[in-house]
Amino acid sequence: MTLVSAVLPTYNRAEYVSGAVDTVLEQTHDEIEVVVVNDGSTDDTAAELDTYADDDRVRVRHNDENRGISTSMNRAAAVADGEFVCVLNDDDRWHPEKVEKQLDAFADLGEDYGVIYTGGVVRQGEKIVRVYRPDREGDIYPDVIARFGLHPHSSHMLRAECFDLGGFDPDFPRGVDWDHCIRLAKEYKFAAVDERLVERIFHTDNISQQLTHGIEVNGLIWRKYRDEIERYPEIERRLREKQCRARARVALERGQRRHAFGYARRAMGYEPSAESVFIMGFAVLGQRALAGARRARDAAMDWRASLDE
């Protein structure tokens, strides 16, 4: 039976990490291991991981100081022995059949396919607040430079040899999933299992929920892949639109209505979008209209999530 390795970096998530480890051990595919790298945690993470000391399916490494998610992922991947490697964040959870279904999918694909991902959900308390539906397969380069769109990252299963192309970039404090997939997409095709097999737990410590996350990640991608971006005018245009729209969104959240309107108008110049139109409208109408729109959005999300459950 094929050995599958889960690589799990963690930092100060004592309340979450055991749940992540357990979600690996509870898979229907038996030949599985989890490699945890404790990235210099100062809470009770080490004590939580000590409870698995007698389980040979769990291997733990401790960084002497916090070195970041990329370095920790790379250390875990270097230790992993599996023919396939799965990414897992410490606050995400897998459906018990996730690994089995991905292996079945790989069995029907050629070696030109390097990554299989799945659908998933984001849960806030008892509510599902977002649903991820896989919609990209095959050769996704260079489109992936303009849009990641391969969420959730904790759904990714890779052939172990994919790491021969290089691991996660330590110069990326965030957006490591997008950067890694750009490099993988230049050499491998992507496939998907169109089922919701991963659950993300929404909480205020989620890096991706930080207000300026999108702006910062777009900037990192732009700087690293500038030469490639400039070879593809369509990709450059889409990235510029995305960056302007992200800046407009942040300005609007901060009450900077004039700046929000300007950034949204620039985004519209690159590519029209409903979001940019709405931002321009809210920038004119003010915070009361924005608050009403948020209430309507939340109600719509609740309604849509109820249909998906």
mmCIF file of C-alpha atoms in Angstrom:
data_model
loop_
_atom_site.group_PDB
_atom_site.id
_atom_site.type_symbol
_atom_site.label_atom_id
_atom_site.label_comp_id
_atom_site.label_asym_id
_atom_site.label_seq_id
_atom_site.Cartn_x
_atom_site.Cartn_y
_atom_site.Cartn_z
ATOM 1 C CA MET A 1 0.000 0.000 0.000
ATOM 2 C CA THR A 2 1.221 3.501 -0.857
ATOM 3 C CA LEU A 3 2.709 5.524 1.988
ATOM 4 C CA VAL A 4 1.336 9.066 2.150
ATOM 5 C CA SER A 5 2.947 11.794 4.244
ATOM 6 C CA ALA A 6 1.176 14.825 5.685
ATOM 7 C CA VAL A 7 3.412 17.828 6.386
ATOM 8 C CA LEU A 8 2.093 19.985 9.208
ATOM 9 C CA PRO A 9 3.787 23.215 10.356
ATOM 10 C CA THR A 10 2.473 24.773 13.551
ATOM 11 C CA TYR A 11 3.165 27.818 15.669
ATOM 12 C CA ASN A 12 1.380 28.697 18.919
ATOM 13 C CA ARG A 13 -1.725 26.733 18.015
ATOM 14 C CA ALA A 14 -1.960 24.380 20.996
ATOM 15 C CA GLU A 15 -5.748 24.477 20.822
ATOM 16 C CA TYR A 16 -5.809 23.383 17.177
ATOM 17 C CA VAL A 17 -2.799 21.185 16.414
ATOM 18 C CA SER A 18 -4.052 17.933 17.971
ATOM 19 C CA GLY A 19 -7.194 18.122 15.858
ATOM 20 C CA ALA A 20 -5.061 18.438 12.743
ATOM 21 C CA VAL A 21 -2.890 15.440 13.673
ATOM 22 C CA ASP A 22 -5.973 13.356 14.477
ATOM 23 C CA THR A 23 -7.569 14.196 11.129
ATOM 24 C CA VAL A 24 -4.591 12.516 9.443
ATOM 25 C CA LEU A 25 -4.601 9.469 11.679
ATOM 26 C CA GLU A 26 -8.333 8.958 11.111
ATOM 27 C CA GLN A 27 -7.999 8.595 7.328
ATOM 28 C CA THR A 28 -9.454 5.469 5.711
ATOM 29 C CA HIS A 29 -6.101 4.992 3.961
ATOM 30 C CA ASP A 30 -3.973 3.202 6.537
ATOM 31 C CA GLU A 31 -0.430 3.707 5.235
ATOM 32 C CA ILE A 32 -0.051 7.283 6.375
ATOM 33 C CA GLU A 33 2.276 9.387 8.495
ATOM 34 C CA VAL A 34 2.244 12.969 9.723
ATOM 35 C CA VAL A 35 5.399 15.046 10.093
ATOM 36 C CA VAL A 36 4.851 17.989 12.430
ATOM 37 C CA VAL A 37 7.282 20.881 12.700
ATOM 38 C CA ASN A 38 6.751 22.968 15.812
ATOM 39 C CA ASP A 39 8.063 26.355 14.717
ATOM 40 C CA GLY A 40 9.376 27.655 18.019
ATOM 41 C CA SER A 41 6.015 27.789 19.784
ATOM 42 C CA THR A 42 5.903 29.452 23.193
ATOM 43 C CA ASP A 43 2.513 28.084 24.271
ATOM 44 C CA ASP A 44 1.559 24.469 25.096
ATOM 45 C CA THR A 45 2.049 23.177 21.545
ATOM 46 C CA ALA A 46 5.048 21.024 22.505
ATOM 47 C CA ALA A 47 3.087 19.410 25.345
ATOM 48 C CA GLU A 48 0.186 18.649 22.995
ATOM 49 C CA LEU A 49 2.553 16.977 20.550
ATOM 50 C CA ASP A 50 4.190 14.951 23.332
ATOM 51 C CA THR A 51 0.933 12.995 23.660
ATOM 52 C CA TYR A 52 1.774 11.300 20.333
ATOM 53 C CA ALA A 53 5.230 10.140 21.460
ATOM 54 C CA ASP A 54 4.208 6.459 21.346
ATOM 55 C CA ASP A 55 2.587 6.639 17.903
ATOM 56 C CA ASP A 56 5.128 5.813 15.195
ATOM 57 C CA ARG A 57 2.877 7.406 12.585
ATOM 58 C CA VAL A 58 3.623 10.821 14.089
ATOM 59 C CA ARG A 59 7.063 12.375 13.830
ATOM 60 C CA VAL A 60 7.733 15.723 15.446
ATOM 61 C CA ARG A 61 10.552 18.172 14.889
ATOM 62 C CA HIS A 62 11.073 21.359 16.907
ATOM 63 C CA ASN A 63 12.635 24.551 15.566
ATOM 64 C CA ASP A 64 14.706 26.292 18.216
ATOM 65 C CA GLU A 65 13.137 29.603 17.151
ATOM 66 C CA ASN A 66 10.328 30.780 14.912
ATOM 67 C CA ARG A 67 11.538 30.461 11.320
ATOM 68 C CA GLY A 68 8.353 30.889 9.341
ATOM 69 C CA ILE A 69 5.911 28.639 7.542
ATOM 70 C CA SER A 70 8.050 28.045 4.433
ATOM 71 C CA THR A 71 11.113 26.861 6.350
ATOM 72 C CA SER A 72 8.937 24.643 8.548
ATOM 73 C CA MET A 73 7.120 23.131 5.553
ATOM 74 C CA ASN A 74 10.430 22.411 3.862
ATOM 75 C CA ARG A 75 11.830 20.757 6.972
ATOM 76 C CA ALA A 76 8.742 18.552 7.235
ATOM 77 C CA ALA A 77 8.896 17.621 3.540
ATOM 78 C CA ALA A 78 12.578 16.689 3.874
ATOM 79 C CA VAL A 79 11.703 14.239 6.655
ATOM 80 C CA ALA A 80 8.655 12.771 4.902
ATOM 81 C CA ASP A 81 9.033 9.274 3.432
ATOM 82 C CA GLY A 82 5.798 9.059 1.471
ATOM 83 C CA GLU A 83 5.404 8.566 -2.255
ATOM 84 C CA PHE A 84 2.834 11.350 -2.031
ATOM 85 C CA VAL A 85 2.964 14.428 0.200
ATOM 86 C CA CYS A 86 -0.098 16.270 1.522
ATOM 87 C CA VAL A 87 -0.125 19.797 2.884
ATOM 88 C CA LEU A 88 -2.066 20.445 6.094
ATOM 89 C CA ASN A 89 -2.467 23.637 8.106
ATOM 90 C CA ASP A 90 -2.838 23.207 11.849
ATOM 91 C CA ASP A 91 -6.312 24.760 11.900
ATOM 92 C CA ASP A 92 -7.730 22.722 9.002
ATOM 93 C CA ARG A 93 -9.433 19.325 9.035
ATOM 94 C CA TRP A 94 -9.780 16.520 6.457
ATOM 95 C CA HIS A 95 -12.727 14.328 5.546
ATOM 96 C CA PRO A 96 -11.802 10.732 6.483
ATOM 97 C CA GLU A 97 -11.787 9.606 2.824
ATOM 98 C CA LYS A 98 -9.774 12.529 1.437
ATOM 99 C CA VAL A 99 -6.468 10.720 0.978
ATOM 100 C CA GLU A 100 -8.085 7.552 -0.367
ATOM 101 C CA LYS A 101 -10.062 9.478 -2.989
ATOM 102 C CA GLN A 102 -7.026 11.427 -4.119
ATOM 103 C CA LEU A 103 -4.942 8.280 -4.497
ATOM 104 C CA ASP A 104 -7.736 6.736 -6.576
ATOM 105 C CA ALA A 105 -7.678 9.820 -8.790
ATOM 106 C CA PHE A 106 -3.891 9.706 -9.193
ATOM 107 C CA ALA A 107 -4.153 6.047 -10.267
ATOM 108 C CA ASP A 108 -6.054 7.137 -13.380
ATOM 109 C CA LEU A 109 -3.627 9.909 -14.332
ATOM 110 C CA GLY A 110 -0.267 10.003 -16.064
ATOM 111 C CA GLU A 111 2.971 11.142 -14.465
ATOM 112 C CA ASP A 112 2.543 14.562 -16.074
ATOM 113 C CA TYR A 113 0.019 15.269 -13.314
ATOM 114 C CA GLY A 114 1.769 16.408 -10.144
ATOM 115 C CA VAL A 115 -0.963 17.815 -7.913
ATOM 116 C CA ILE A 116 -4.531 16.889 -7.020
ATOM 117 C CA TYR A 117 -6.623 19.224 -4.897
ATOM 118 C CA THR A 118 -10.202 19.064 -3.630
ATOM 119 C CA GLY A 119 -13.098 21.263 -2.678
ATOM 120 C CA GLY A 120 -13.719 22.410 0.854
ATOM 121 C CA VAL A 121 -15.583 24.725 3.195
ATOM 122 C CA VAL A 122 -14.840 27.440 5.717
ATOM 123 C CA ARG A 123 -16.741 27.010 8.963
ATOM 124 C CA GLN A 124 -17.341 29.726 11.538
ATOM 125 C CA GLY A 125 -18.873 28.114 14.580
ATOM 126 C CA GLU A 126 -21.815 26.080 13.321
ATOM 127 C CA LYS A 127 -22.101 27.991 10.057
ATOM 128 C CA ILE A 128 -20.492 27.312 6.699
ATOM 129 C CA VAL A 129 -19.465 30.764 5.497
ATOM 130 C CA ARG A 130 -17.643 29.816 2.308
ATOM 131 C CA VAL A 131 -17.528 26.914 -0.118
ATOM 132 C CA TYR A 132 -14.545 26.127 -2.347
ATOM 133 C CA ARG A 133 -15.408 24.435 -5.637
ATOM 134 C CA PRO A 134 -12.513 23.211 -7.814
ATOM 135 C CA ASP A 135 -12.756 24.704 -11.294
ATOM 136 C CA ARG A 136 -9.245 24.469 -12.751
ATOM 137 C CA GLU A 137 -7.514 21.382 -14.095
ATOM 138 C CA GLY A 138 -4.878 20.397 -16.601
ATOM 139 C CA ASP A 139 -2.262 22.906 -17.725
ATOM 140 C CA ILE A 140 -2.902 26.025 -15.646
ATOM 141 C CA TYR A 141 0.278 27.950 -16.500
ATOM 142 C CA PRO A 142 0.569 30.948 -16.977
ATOM 143 C CA ASP A 143 -3.005 31.639 -15.793
ATOM 144 C CA VAL A 144 -1.996 30.661 -12.245
ATOM 145 C CA ILE A 145 0.301 33.693 -12.079
ATOM 146 C CA ALA A 146 -2.732 35.975 -12.302
ATOM 147 C CA ARG A 147 -4.992 33.962 -10.009
ATOM 148 C CA PHE A 148 -4.256 31.290 -7.430
ATOM 149 C CA GLY A 149 -7.762 29.854 -7.160
ATOM 150 C CA LEU A 150 -6.620 26.457 -5.869
ATOM 151 C CA HIS A 151 -8.080 26.664 -2.381
ATOM 152 C CA PRO A 152 -7.909 25.177 0.129
ATOM 153 C CA HIS A 153 -4.160 24.612 0.254
ATOM 154 C CA SER A 154 -4.711 21.879 2.840
ATOM 155 C CA SER A 155 -6.386 19.845 0.107
ATOM 156 C CA HIS A 156 -3.225 19.562 -2.009
ATOM 157 C CA MET A 157 -1.655 16.150 -2.566
ATOM 158 C CA LEU A 158 1.634 16.181 -4.493
ATOM 159 C CA ARG A 159 3.863 13.533 -5.953
ATOM 160 C CA ALA A 160 6.944 13.547 -3.711
ATOM 161 C CA GLU A 161 9.195 14.257 -6.708
ATOM 162 C CA CYS A 162 7.486 17.629 -7.095
ATOM 163 C CA PHE A 163 9.781 18.849 -4.330
ATOM 164 C CA ASP A 164 12.745 18.232 -6.634
ATOM 165 C CA LEU A 165 11.726 21.549 -8.244
ATOM 166 C CA GLY A 166 12.284 23.298 -4.936
ATOM 167 C CA GLY A 167 10.171 23.658 -1.847
ATOM 168 C CA PHE A 168 8.450 26.669 -0.334
ATOM 169 C CA ASP A 169 10.188 30.031 -0.643
ATOM 170 C CA PRO A 170 11.408 31.387 2.740
ATOM 171 C CA ASP A 171 11.208 34.903 1.288
ATOM 172 C CA PHE A 172 7.411 34.549 1.240
ATOM 173 C CA PRO A 173 6.033 35.193 4.737
ATOM 174 C CA ARG A 174 2.560 34.648 3.206
ATOM 175 C CA GLY A 175 1.225 33.462 -0.136
ATOM 176 C CA VAL A 176 3.548 30.445 -0.078
ATOM 177 C CA ASP A 177 0.822 28.286 -1.641
ATOM 178 C CA TRP A 178 0.431 30.547 -4.675
ATOM 179 C CA ASP A 179 4.174 30.867 -5.262
ATOM 180 C CA HIS A 180 4.737 27.119 -4.970
ATOM 181 C CA CYS A 181 1.916 26.320 -7.378
ATOM 182 C CA ILE A 182 3.261 28.738 -9.987
ATOM 183 C CA ARG A 183 6.515 26.795 -10.066
ATOM 184 C CA LEU A 184 4.759 23.440 -10.067
ATOM 185 C CA ALA A 185 2.413 24.478 -12.885
ATOM 186 C CA LYS A 186 5.369 25.139 -15.192
ATOM 187 C CA GLU A 187 6.241 21.440 -15.031
ATOM 188 C CA TYR A 188 3.093 19.538 -14.031
ATOM 189 C CA LYS A 189 -0.631 19.440 -14.698
ATOM 190 C CA PHE A 190 -3.199 19.798 -11.912
ATOM 191 C CA ALA A 191 -6.299 17.685 -11.287
ATOM 192 C CA ALA A 192 -9.167 17.944 -8.827
ATOM 193 C CA VAL A 193 -11.563 15.816 -6.824
ATOM 194 C CA ASP A 194 -14.770 17.819 -6.930
ATOM 195 C CA GLU A 195 -15.887 17.056 -3.382
ATOM 196 C CA ARG A 196 -15.745 19.099 -0.180
ATOM 197 C CA LEU A 197 -13.071 17.085 1.609
ATOM 198 C CA VAL A 198 -11.394 19.835 3.673
ATOM 199 C CA GLU A 199 -12.783 22.071 6.379
ATOM 200 C CA ARG A 200 -11.126 25.317 7.354
ATOM 201 C CA ILE A 201 -11.832 26.836 10.755
ATOM 202 C CA PHE A 202 -12.445 30.572 10.588
ATOM 203 C CA HIS A 203 -10.850 32.581 13.385
ATOM 204 C CA THR A 204 -9.249 35.984 13.811
ATOM 205 C CA ASP A 205 -5.713 34.558 13.655
ATOM 206 C CA ASN A 206 -6.130 33.325 10.069
ATOM 207 C CA ILE A 207 -3.387 35.081 8.099
ATOM 208 C CA SER A 208 -5.579 35.190 5.005
ATOM 209 C CA GLN A 209 -8.203 37.210 6.926
ATOM 210 C CA GLN A 210 -5.832 40.106 7.580
ATOM 211 C CA LEU A 211 -6.969 43.260 5.804
ATOM 212 C CA THR A 212 -3.876 43.868 3.672
ATOM 213 C CA HIS A 213 -3.130 40.193 2.965
ATOM 214 C CA GLY A 214 -4.108 40.380 -0.716
ATOM 215 C CA ILE A 215 -2.063 43.508 -1.402
ATOM 216 C CA GLU A 216 1.053 42.057 0.196
ATOM 217 C CA VAL A 217 0.808 38.698 -1.573
ATOM 218 C CA ASN A 218 0.186 40.319 -4.958
ATOM 219 C CA GLY A 219 3.277 42.445 -4.406
ATOM 220 C CA LEU A 220 5.415 39.422 -3.588
ATOM 221 C CA ILE A 221 4.227 37.600 -6.715
ATOM 222 C CA TRP A 222 4.832 40.658 -8.868
ATOM 223 C CA ARG A 223 8.395 41.131 -7.645
ATOM 224 C CA LYS A 224 9.387 37.482 -8.011
ATOM 225 C CA TYR A 225 7.772 36.827 -11.393
ATOM 226 C CA ARG A 226 8.128 40.240 -13.020
ATOM 227 C CA ASP A 227 9.960 38.910 -16.086
ATOM 228 C CA GLU A 228 7.372 36.197 -16.686
ATOM 229 C CA ILE A 229 4.470 38.577 -16.087
ATOM 230 C CA GLU A 230 5.791 41.026 -18.643
ATOM 231 C CA ARG A 231 5.918 38.254 -21.259
ATOM 232 C CA TYR A 232 2.160 37.786 -20.916
ATOM 233 C CA PRO A 233 0.289 41.118 -21.324
ATOM 234 C CA GLU A 234 -3.037 39.538 -20.344
ATOM 235 C CA ILE A 235 -1.559 38.246 -17.078
ATOM 236 C CA GLU A 236 -0.034 41.653 -16.337
ATOM 237 C CA ARG A 237 -3.347 43.407 -16.951
ATOM 238 C CA ARG A 238 -5.223 41.017 -14.662
ATOM 239 C CA LEU A 239 -2.659 41.363 -11.884
ATOM 240 C CA ARG A 240 -2.785 45.150 -12.066
ATOM 241 C CA GLU A 241 -6.578 45.038 -11.876
ATOM 242 C CA LYS A 242 -6.434 42.690 -8.918
ATOM 243 C CA GLN A 243 -3.954 44.891 -7.053
ATOM 244 C CA CYS A 244 -5.981 48.071 -7.628
ATOM 245 C CA ARG A 245 -9.173 46.339 -6.541
ATOM 246 C CA ALA A 246 -7.478 45.043 -3.372
ATOM 247 C CA ARG A 247 -6.253 48.540 -2.539
ATOM 248 C CA ALA A 248 -9.741 49.935 -3.159
ATOM 249 C CA ARG A 249 -11.235 47.357 -0.796
ATOM 250 C CA VAL A 250 -8.758 48.222 1.965
ATOM 251 C CA ALA A 251 -9.286 51.962 1.516
ATOM 252 C CA LEU A 252 -13.048 51.514 1.731
ATOM 253 C CA GLU A 253 -12.750 49.427 4.924
ATOM 254 C CA ARG A 254 -10.639 52.205 6.436
ATOM 255 C CA GLY A 255 -13.163 54.869 5.507
ATOM 256 C CA GLN A 256 -10.874 56.434 2.887
ATOM 257 C CA ARG A 257 -13.676 56.902 0.377
ATOM 258 C CA ARG A 258 -11.807 59.129 -2.047
ATOM 259 C CA HIS A 259 -8.884 56.721 -2.330
ATOM 260 C CA ALA A 260 -11.286 53.772 -2.617
ATOM 261 C CA PHE A 261 -13.074 55.416 -5.533
ATOM 262 C CA GLY A 262 -9.791 56.190 -7.287
ATOM 263 C CA TYR A 263 -8.373 52.690 -6.954
ATOM 264 C CA ALA A 264 -11.651 51.105 -8.049
ATOM 265 C CA ARG A 265 -11.798 53.353 -11.104
ATOM 266 C CA ARG A 266 -8.243 52.354 -12.021
ATOM 267 C CA ALA A 267 -9.200 48.695 -11.595
ATOM 268 C CA MET A 268 -12.129 49.214 -13.961
ATOM 269 C CA GLY A 269 -9.684 50.574 -16.524
ATOM 270 C CA TYR A 270 -7.831 47.277 -16.526
ATOM 271 C CA GLU A 271 -10.880 45.017 -16.360
ATOM 272 C CA PRO A 272 -14.504 45.801 -15.411
ATOM 273 C CA SER A 273 -15.832 43.917 -12.391
ATOM 274 C CA ALA A 274 -18.961 44.041 -10.269
ATOM 275 C CA GLU A 275 -16.886 44.464 -7.107
ATOM 276 C CA SER A 276 -15.171 47.588 -8.438
ATOM 277 C CA VAL A 277 -18.538 49.060 -9.410
ATOM 278 C CA PHE A 278 -19.896 48.378 -5.925
ATOM 279 C CA ILE A 279 -16.815 49.897 -4.264
ATOM 280 C CA MET A 280 -17.211 53.058 -6.327
ATOM 281 C CA GLY A 281 -20.855 53.242 -5.359
ATOM 282 C CA PHE A 282 -20.191 52.731 -1.653
ATOM 283 C CA ALA A 283 -17.366 55.269 -1.791
ATOM 284 C CA VAL A 284 -19.915 57.827 -2.978
ATOM 285 C CA LEU A 285 -22.773 56.798 -0.680
ATOM 286 C CA GLY A 286 -20.717 56.366 2.506
ATOM 287 C CA GLN A 287 -20.480 54.040 5.486
ATOM 288 C CA ARG A 288 -24.208 53.656 6.095
ATOM 289 C CA ALA A 289 -24.701 52.158 2.646
ATOM 290 C CA LEU A 290 -21.649 49.956 3.159
ATOM 291 C CA ALA A 291 -22.994 48.663 6.476
ATOM 292 C CA GLY A 292 -26.301 47.810 4.825
ATOM 293 C CA ALA A 293 -24.515 46.034 2.010
ATOM 294 C CA ARG A 294 -22.521 43.974 4.502
ATOM 295 C CA ARG A 295 -25.699 42.900 6.239
ATOM 296 C CA ALA A 296 -27.194 41.905 2.900
ATOM 297 C CA ARG A 297 -23.997 40.044 1.981
ATOM 298 C CA ASP A 298 -23.954 38.139 5.278
ATOM 299 C CA ALA A 299 -27.602 37.184 4.829
ATOM 300 C CA ALA A 300 -26.916 35.996 1.299
ATOM 301 C CA MET A 301 -23.917 33.957 2.478
ATOM 302 C CA ASP A 302 -26.026 32.324 5.189
ATOM 303 C CA TRP A 303 -28.703 31.473 2.634
ATOM 304 C CA ARG A 304 -26.203 30.068 0.153
ATOM 305 C CA ALA A 305 -24.432 28.048 2.842
ATOM 306 C CA SER A 306 -27.751 26.569 3.931
ATOM 307 C CA LEU A 307 -28.269 25.311 0.386
ATOM 308 C CA ASP A 308 -24.827 23.741 0.333
ATOM 309 C CA GLU A 309 -25.194 21.806 3.596
#
